[in-house]
RNA sequence: GGUCCAUUCGACUAGGGGUUAGGUCGUCACUCUUUCACAGUGAAAACACGGGUUCGAAUCCCGUAUGGACCGCCA
């Protein structure tokens, strides 16, 4: 491969990015970077009825957040623009006409209603619901007449019948299909816009795309595209159809069964590093001998190869994403994690003015977090000014004579300390234990209840370190009054 | 219904003629931590089925079953 690798991500701007699309974008990006090639973003906005305001901006924003950088695109200049298909209409029209001249395409004048009826009948009779190619029989005179009457028309692909189309997919291998099974696809719609099939072939060629990496759902349209490439006398790019992302029930990942928008995951506090890492491993793996699954973007770029892309779909397993996210949260730079966490503290109504306090809180709870939106639940404890003791067992434990002796001792020792770190507290506990002879469960359990109201939670020394001696003493005194 | 594609532990997957079929998540047990979690150790857990080819098949071939994608003037 001497020519420079050029790949593209070509979403249609319909509102939000589906994680499946995002994974496709990621694969394109990894492939481009691995091969020192170019990654192009092209907006496939040829369906006017699906236009959504702000969708393109949103798309670009999401790619930026995730660090999937493209070299050419709507807001990046390149030599192959414009990168909005809606701004390339004359190009498609010209190419459609070229096909008419070559007798590889033809005019068709059926109305949507007629097509609907055709399909209904076909379905009723158990036939294939494809277009019956009837307009192929129109005479030049008829066509000219309709055109003169300004009758709405589409341009359809004239599929060469009785041939075999063969192509090689880098993921799936060789695929063969008889052209008799291929629909005379609409190439140019009656509103003058191209369909995906025409636009994608024309643009991929004109933009010098060397490798088409896209979702598996496209594989059945490849033969149409191959016919187009042949008709134009263009070289067919390399193709790689990557497996779909699946719901737990193995159907195509859909909204009905959970979140599909990248924004949803970002909002829940999944870190972009975890998201990228996780998605890369869905349908791809680094191959033999690799036991780790945690990879930075650079490592992914270095390791990525289409030859290790899986041939079948992959279930989007949220449990594993949670685990991976927690791994990143645990090892993340604390200051950076704090920056990312502040919106989540705020969202749950916590005072975020004292950053060093938040940092202490974060460092003790991060180990418990699968995602950042769990911060509130875990952090709540540290913002309380009173501990509520619910269970009767806990109350009676606090009323125990030994408990009182221990608490009083601890209070005395803490009063001598201005601030208290984890080691200080461990020492205090050791001393108290030695002096009173109370140890083990009798020592720690009441203490935990007094300081948290619960029998489980973060390690006591870390807890006290965040509380500080003053607050700790207060809680102990409160407990003494129970 | 038609076309195309797929099938290794519950999930993601490695391996691809001779392996005790390996790893990660999850599950369970034990250890550590006098809690939960973390960490550590270990366990249970898979080649869809039937025929070939072969000395030998999870691996190659054929069929069956199951699953999926697509079948729009959507992308």
XYZ file of C-alpha atoms (C1' of nucleotides) in Angstrom:
557
model
C 0.000 0.000 0.000
C 2.010 2.904 -1.230
C -0.748 5.488 -1.394
C -1.750 7.310 1.745
C -4.547 5.790 3.738
C -7.685 7.906 3.803
C -10.747 6.840 5.729
C -13.954 8.573 6.601
C -16.694 8.649 9.182
C -19.918 9.592 7.448
C -22.787 9.982 9.860
C -26.112 11.510 9.097
C -26.942 14.266 11.539
C -30.113 13.004 13.121
C -29.678 14.300 16.635
C -27.341 12.281 18.775
C -24.466 9.872 18.213
C -25.346 6.262 18.703
C -22.572 4.385 20.476
C -22.468 2.023 17.523
C -21.648 4.897 15.188
C -19.150 6.153 17.641
C -17.411 2.809 17.703
C -17.251 2.895 13.912
C -15.736 6.370 14.128
C -13.213 5.073 16.646
C -12.174 2.180 14.411
C -11.729 4.577 11.506
C -9.697 6.899 13.672
C -7.498 4.119 15.067
C -6.929 2.724 11.596
C -6.028 6.115 10.167
C -3.611 6.946 12.961
C -2.064 3.509 12.975
C -1.315 3.880 9.275
C -0.336 7.543 9.408
C -3.315 8.256 7.209
C -6.050 10.841 7.141
C -9.389 10.651 8.857
C -12.230 12.575 7.246
C -15.571 13.591 8.694
C -18.292 13.875 6.102
C -21.850 14.848 6.886
C -24.444 12.780 5.066
C -27.328 15.195 5.174
C -29.156 14.175 2.040
C -32.455 13.489 3.724
C -34.181 16.794 4.152
C -37.044 15.281 6.088
C -34.697 14.106 8.802
C -32.878 17.378 9.287
C -32.341 18.149 12.969
C -31.239 21.570 14.119
C -27.899 21.607 15.905
C -27.180 17.960 15.199
C -23.935 18.639 13.370
C -22.602 20.847 16.148
C -23.557 18.205 18.649
C -21.818 15.539 16.635
C -18.624 17.524 16.367
C -18.725 18.318 20.046
C -19.031 14.668 20.968
C -16.125 13.668 18.749
C -14.027 16.421 20.292
C -14.872 15.369 23.819
C -13.893 11.809 23.051
C -10.667 12.861 21.411
C -11.520 11.309 18.070
C -9.872 13.948 15.922
C -10.475 14.221 12.222
C -8.155 15.858 9.724
C -10.725 17.108 7.258
C -14.343 17.954 7.814
C -16.993 20.654 8.066
C -14.920 22.872 10.333
C -11.486 21.739 9.159
C -10.282 22.747 5.791
C -9.223 20.119 3.320
C -8.710 19.729 -0.393
C -11.744 17.564 -0.944
C -14.628 19.681 0.321
C -17.297 20.633 0.811
C -17.828 18.023 3.487
C -21.572 18.452 3.667
C -23.317 16.355 1.060
C -26.104 18.891 0.865
C -23.527 21.261 -0.626
C -22.501 18.820 -3.340
C -25.822 18.379 -5.113
C -24.579 19.446 -8.533
C -21.823 16.856 -8.327
C -24.278 14.033 -7.759
C -26.598 15.282 -10.436
C -23.774 15.384 -12.945
C -22.770 11.842 -12.117
C -26.340 10.607 -12.276
C -26.585 12.075 -15.782
C -23.373 10.405 -16.729
C -24.918 7.084 -15.772
C -28.010 7.812 -17.850
C -25.789 8.489 -20.828
C -23.949 5.257 -20.255
C -27.266 3.445 -19.997
C -26.404 2.355 -16.462
C -29.294 4.267 -14.995
C -32.745 5.317 -16.106
C -35.593 7.689 -15.391
C -38.604 6.408 -13.475
C -41.812 8.306 -12.913
C -43.824 6.251 -10.433
C -45.366 8.134 -7.563
C -44.725 7.045 -3.991
C -48.305 5.786 -3.902
C -47.772 3.603 -6.932
C -44.653 2.149 -5.396
C -46.510 1.514 -2.181
C -49.168 -0.368 -4.068
C -46.562 -2.337 -5.984
C -44.952 -3.370 -2.749
C -48.269 -4.296 -1.167
C -49.170 -6.565 -4.048
C -45.762 -8.180 -4.086
C -46.030 -8.853 -0.421
C -49.493 -10.316 -0.840
C -48.304 -12.685 -3.528
C -45.239 -13.616 -1.555
C -42.875 -12.086 -4.087
C -39.790 -10.049 -3.320
C -40.775 -6.487 -2.535
C -38.228 -4.891 -4.821
C -39.010 -2.456 -7.602
C -40.170 -4.431 -10.640
C -37.925 -2.474 -13.021
C -40.939 -1.491 -15.120
C -39.553 1.924 -16.115
C -36.737 0.210 -17.955
C -39.282 -0.358 -20.709
C -40.101 3.307 -21.233
C -39.386 4.523 -24.756
C -37.293 7.608 -25.444
C -40.455 9.361 -26.575
C -42.327 8.564 -23.392
C -39.459 9.717 -21.238
C -39.090 12.921 -23.218
C -42.814 13.551 -22.961
C -42.884 13.104 -19.171
C -39.847 15.293 -18.753
C -41.457 17.999 -20.863
C -44.545 17.758 -18.689
C -42.325 18.289 -15.666
C -43.492 15.063 -14.181
C -41.515 14.269 -11.013
C -38.910 11.606 -11.578
C -36.181 9.659 -9.898
C -33.109 8.130 -11.449
C -32.637 4.452 -10.812
C -29.648 2.187 -11.112
C -29.874 -0.187 -14.072
C -28.588 -3.334 -12.467
C -26.921 -5.564 -15.065
C -28.925 -8.778 -14.844
C -27.665 -12.331 -14.674
C -24.201 -11.495 -13.452
C -22.329 -12.387 -10.346
C -20.887 -9.633 -8.180
C -17.961 -10.635 -6.070
C -16.118 -8.497 -3.575
C -13.703 -8.940 -0.770
C -14.375 -7.616 2.669
C -11.402 -7.210 4.972
C -13.454 -8.513 7.871
C -15.926 -10.890 6.301
C -13.923 -12.290 3.436
C -15.216 -12.935 -0.057
C -18.889 -12.350 -0.675
C -20.766 -13.285 -3.830
C -24.221 -12.372 -4.977
C -26.194 -12.731 -8.187
C -27.310 -9.392 -9.586
C -30.830 -10.714 -10.214
C -31.390 -10.236 -6.499
C -30.343 -6.618 -6.518
C -32.920 -3.859 -6.546
C -32.833 -1.088 -9.151
C -31.986 1.329 -6.396
C -33.037 4.956 -6.572
C -29.902 7.042 -7.024
C -31.337 10.502 -7.371
C -34.530 11.405 -5.564
C -37.320 13.511 -6.987
C -36.220 16.437 -4.807
C -32.868 16.431 -6.587
C -30.989 14.979 -3.621
C -28.991 11.800 -4.054
C -29.628 8.683 -2.020
C -26.915 7.336 0.216
C -25.843 4.861 -2.433
C -24.967 7.395 -5.106
C -23.589 10.029 -2.772
C -21.398 7.659 -0.858
C -19.814 6.130 -3.960
C -19.233 9.471 -5.648
C -17.832 11.094 -2.532
C -15.654 8.213 -1.470
C -14.083 8.248 -4.906
C -13.754 11.993 -5.199
C -12.404 12.297 -1.684
C -9.797 9.654 -2.317
C -11.045 7.257 0.314
C -8.869 4.139 0.332
C -10.677 2.118 2.998
C -14.347 2.115 3.844
C -14.840 1.061 7.437
C -18.469 1.041 8.418
C -21.149 -0.965 10.179
C -22.167 -4.405 9.044
C -25.686 -3.220 8.255
C -24.256 -1.845 5.011
C -22.890 -5.046 3.653
C -25.988 -5.965 1.697
C -25.775 -2.727 -0.283
C -22.177 -3.198 -1.304
C -23.071 -4.962 -4.577
C -24.996 -1.875 -5.680
C -21.975 0.210 -4.892
C -19.674 -2.135 -6.769
C -21.932 -1.821 -9.818
C -21.640 1.947 -9.518
C -17.876 1.919 -9.202
C -17.701 -0.288 -12.273
C -20.095 1.922 -14.192
C -17.943 4.973 -13.484
C -14.832 2.983 -14.179
C -13.504 3.692 -10.718
C -11.448 1.518 -8.473
C -13.414 -0.009 -5.609
C -11.906 1.013 -2.261
C -10.981 -1.623 0.311
C -13.927 -2.385 2.523
C -14.250 -3.526 6.100
C -17.662 -4.091 7.605
C -17.431 -4.109 11.335
C -19.807 -6.104 13.513
C -22.827 -4.559 15.127
C -23.213 -3.652 18.760
C -25.952 -5.739 20.301
C -28.515 -5.595 23.077
C -28.276 -8.315 25.720
C -30.852 -10.242 23.672
C -28.503 -10.045 20.666
C -30.607 -7.738 18.542
C -29.109 -4.543 17.139
C -28.382 -2.148 19.990
C -31.453 -0.018 20.418
C -32.924 2.683 22.551
C -35.598 0.412 23.925
C -33.103 -1.619 25.867
C -30.929 1.067 27.401
C -28.877 4.073 26.520
C -27.564 4.368 23.005
C -26.492 7.996 22.867
C -22.928 8.840 23.753
C -24.218 11.851 25.634
C -26.107 9.561 27.983
C -22.918 7.796 28.977
C -21.010 11.024 29.372
C -23.758 12.421 31.554
C -23.668 9.409 33.803
C -20.027 9.989 34.434
C -18.284 7.436 32.294
C -14.802 8.742 31.559
C -13.881 9.179 27.921
C -10.796 7.005 28.397
C -12.962 4.166 29.651
C -15.537 4.652 26.943
C -12.955 4.562 24.178
C -11.143 1.628 25.710
C -14.336 -0.337 26.175
C -15.712 0.376 22.728
C -12.453 -0.513 21.048
C -12.653 -3.932 22.641
C -16.139 -4.535 21.324
C -15.533 -6.412 18.114
C -11.799 -5.981 18.159
C -8.988 -7.424 20.242
C -5.234 -7.061 20.279
C -4.692 -10.761 19.589
C -2.610 -13.533 21.018
C -0.708 -13.173 24.221
C -2.432 -10.079 25.507
C -3.933 -10.427 28.977
C -4.474 -6.814 29.903
C -7.557 -5.028 28.688
C -6.745 -1.521 29.803
C -5.335 0.506 26.918
C -4.732 4.187 26.390
C -5.669 5.753 23.093
C -2.038 5.630 22.007
C -1.786 1.968 22.824
C -4.974 1.312 20.896
C -3.581 3.157 17.902
C -0.401 1.162 18.084
C -2.164 -2.194 18.381
C -5.154 -1.681 16.119
C -5.513 -3.842 13.067
C -8.487 -4.761 10.906
C -7.327 -8.353 10.842
C -8.335 -8.672 14.463
C -11.800 -7.282 13.993
C -14.417 -9.853 14.872
C -16.863 -11.152 12.276
C -19.950 -11.285 14.476
C -21.824 -8.838 16.664
C -20.857 -7.978 20.223
C -23.197 -7.512 23.162
C -22.736 -4.153 24.847
C -22.041 -5.404 28.347
C -22.611 -2.587 30.787
C -21.185 -4.582 33.707
C -17.811 -4.686 32.065
C -17.982 -1.016 31.173
C -18.657 -0.289 34.844
C -15.668 -2.303 35.921
C -13.445 -0.595 33.387
C -14.705 2.841 34.320
C -13.985 2.098 37.960
C -10.462 1.050 36.993
C -9.928 4.433 35.366
C -11.516 6.299 38.254
C -9.229 4.559 40.722
C -6.049 5.367 38.868
C -6.940 8.778 37.464
C -4.951 11.851 38.394
C -6.846 13.099 41.452
C -6.882 16.755 40.477
C -8.170 15.954 37.038
C -10.743 13.628 38.485
C -11.831 16.393 40.806
C -12.381 18.733 37.864
C -14.536 16.115 36.220
C -16.396 15.436 39.446
C -17.364 18.927 40.438
C -20.392 19.066 38.134
C -21.617 15.884 39.770
C -21.190 17.295 43.270
C -23.053 20.375 42.153
C -25.743 18.409 40.465
C -26.574 16.744 43.761
C -26.611 20.031 45.609
C -23.361 19.800 47.525
C -21.318 22.866 48.422
C -18.259 22.819 46.165
C -16.447 25.862 47.502
C -13.901 23.940 49.539
C -11.858 22.149 46.880
C -9.361 20.558 49.210
C -12.185 19.064 51.207
C -13.799 17.718 48.022
C -10.479 16.260 47.040
C -10.224 14.381 50.312
C -13.758 13.121 49.927
C -13.106 12.036 46.361
C -9.928 10.233 47.214
C -11.708 8.145 49.814
C -14.802 7.329 47.758
C -13.336 6.873 44.293
C -12.739 3.206 44.898
C -16.499 2.757 45.277
C -17.488 4.597 42.118
C -18.470 2.803 38.939
C -19.387 6.112 37.439
C -19.270 9.707 38.518
C -23.005 10.094 38.992
C -22.695 7.845 42.046
C -20.685 10.532 43.796
C -23.711 11.940 45.541
C -24.638 8.699 47.245
C -21.109 8.022 48.360
C -20.252 11.560 49.392
C -23.415 12.389 51.293
C -21.946 11.044 54.514
C -19.199 13.642 54.530
C -21.592 16.535 54.307
C -23.751 15.500 57.248
C -23.674 17.394 60.488
C -25.536 14.762 62.387
C -25.500 11.008 62.321
C -28.808 9.220 62.423
C -28.745 5.837 64.036
C -31.625 3.782 62.794
C -31.406 0.244 64.031
C -32.197 -0.791 67.608
C -29.166 -3.052 67.711
C -26.925 -0.151 66.887
C -28.479 1.974 69.605
C -27.969 -0.664 72.247
C -24.410 -1.156 71.145
C -23.739 2.529 71.662
C -25.269 2.363 75.106
C -22.866 -0.356 76.081
C -20.592 0.570 78.993
C -17.410 -0.362 77.119
C -18.421 1.827 74.213
C -18.693 4.825 76.459
C -15.268 4.208 77.967
C -13.725 3.925 74.516
C -15.398 7.016 73.126
C -14.398 9.123 76.073
C -10.799 8.018 75.729
C -10.766 8.781 72.030
C -12.268 12.194 72.584
C -9.579 13.049 75.110
C -6.824 12.039 72.748
C -8.330 13.775 69.754
C -8.697 16.992 71.630
C -4.944 17.174 71.839
C -4.659 16.977 68.068
C -5.280 19.942 65.871
C -5.695 18.009 62.700
C -5.633 14.321 62.212
C -4.274 12.114 59.479
C -4.826 8.419 58.996
C -1.666 7.423 60.840
C -2.509 9.615 63.807
C -5.867 7.991 64.112
C -4.438 4.491 63.869
C -2.078 5.372 66.691
C -4.926 6.743 68.795
C -6.877 3.559 68.319
C -3.917 1.449 69.267
C -3.305 3.449 72.417
C -6.942 3.376 73.435
C -7.078 -0.332 72.861
C -3.989 -0.897 75.006
C -5.182 1.335 77.785
C -8.711 0.020 78.003
C -8.129 -3.571 77.013
C -11.026 -3.289 74.584
C -10.267 -4.451 71.104
C -11.522 -5.921 67.881
C -15.153 -5.747 67.059
C -15.986 -4.218 70.457
C -13.763 -1.333 69.604
C -14.456 -0.691 65.949
C -18.067 -1.536 65.427
C -19.578 1.062 67.797
C -17.159 3.609 66.474
C -18.231 3.005 62.913
C -21.856 3.292 63.913
C -21.241 6.521 65.771
C -19.388 8.041 62.847
C -21.495 6.797 59.956
C -24.751 5.458 61.342
C -24.087 2.315 59.399
C -22.060 -0.857 59.750
C -20.268 -0.490 56.481
C -18.427 2.228 54.616
C -14.957 3.573 54.003
C -12.049 2.699 56.249
C -12.279 4.454 59.592
C -8.912 6.210 59.445
C -9.746 7.665 56.032
C -13.151 8.672 57.244
C -11.751 10.482 60.261
C -9.126 12.090 58.119
C -11.858 13.687 56.044
C -14.009 14.603 59.018
C -11.200 16.228 60.983
C -10.924 15.974 64.735
C -13.573 18.542 65.561
C -16.343 16.834 63.653
C -15.256 13.434 64.855
C -15.416 14.572 68.451
C -18.859 16.019 67.870
C -20.176 12.771 66.473
C -18.702 10.822 69.358
C -20.275 13.156 71.881
C -23.595 12.874 70.132
C -23.299 9.122 70.312
C -22.585 9.268 74.012
C -25.963 10.896 74.517
C -27.885 8.131 72.792
C -40.690 -14.815 2.541
C -35.881 -13.521 -0.296
C -30.598 -12.271 -0.064
C -26.240 -12.007 2.750
C -23.588 -13.088 7.248
C -22.478 -15.546 11.676
C -22.094 -19.596 15.812
C -15.624 -21.099 21.541
C -17.556 -20.413 29.177
C -23.629 -16.052 31.187
C -20.775 -11.600 28.354
C -16.212 -9.828 25.539
C -12.695 -12.902 23.319
C -7.488 -15.886 22.281
C -6.346 -20.105 19.594
C -7.314 -22.259 14.105
C -5.391 -30.129 12.291
C -2.234 -33.149 17.885
C -3.424 -27.468 23.750
C -4.838 -29.860 30.791
C -8.987 -25.069 24.943
C -5.909 -19.436 27.449
C -7.308 -14.292 29.135
C -10.856 -10.228 30.811
C -15.837 -8.964 33.049
C -19.526 -11.318 35.935
C -20.567 -15.430 39.572
C -18.879 -18.417 43.845
C -15.157 -19.694 47.701
C -10.972 -18.509 50.556
C -7.161 -14.848 52.300
C -6.238 -9.826 53.663
C -8.697 -5.610 55.794
C -11.754 -6.584 62.890
C -17.085 -3.545 58.134
C -18.402 -2.962 52.722
C -15.328 -2.286 48.859
C -10.210 -2.686 46.998
C -6.268 -6.260 46.531
C -4.596 -11.448 46.325
C -5.471 -16.804 45.585
C -8.584 -20.397 43.717
C -13.132 -22.685 41.595
C -17.393 -23.557 38.542
C -18.176 -22.304 33.451
C -17.504 -22.973 26.303
C -15.690 -25.187 20.831
C -24.484 -25.483 18.403
C -25.734 -30.388 16.122
C -25.048 -34.308 12.288
C -22.168 -36.187 8.560
C -17.639 -36.364 5.937
C -11.849 -35.512 4.915
C -7.763 -37.207 8.138
C -3.736 -41.562 11.899
C -5.940 -37.334 14.438
C -10.939 -32.095 13.852
C -12.862 -26.795 18.146
C -9.744 -25.921 13.796
C -10.914 -28.042 6.754
C -15.639 -29.467 3.673
C -21.025 -30.348 3.348
C -25.715 -30.230 5.564
C -29.120 -29.026 9.667
C -30.477 -25.934 13.567
C -30.285 -21.368 15.806
C -29.246 -16.223 15.731
C -28.521 -11.590 13.192
C -28.442 -7.767 9.300
C -30.692 -5.982 5.028
C -34.896 -6.029 1.654
C -37.385 2.858 1.686
C -37.432 8.607 -3.272
C -33.630 6.666 5.419
C -28.781 6.578 6.328
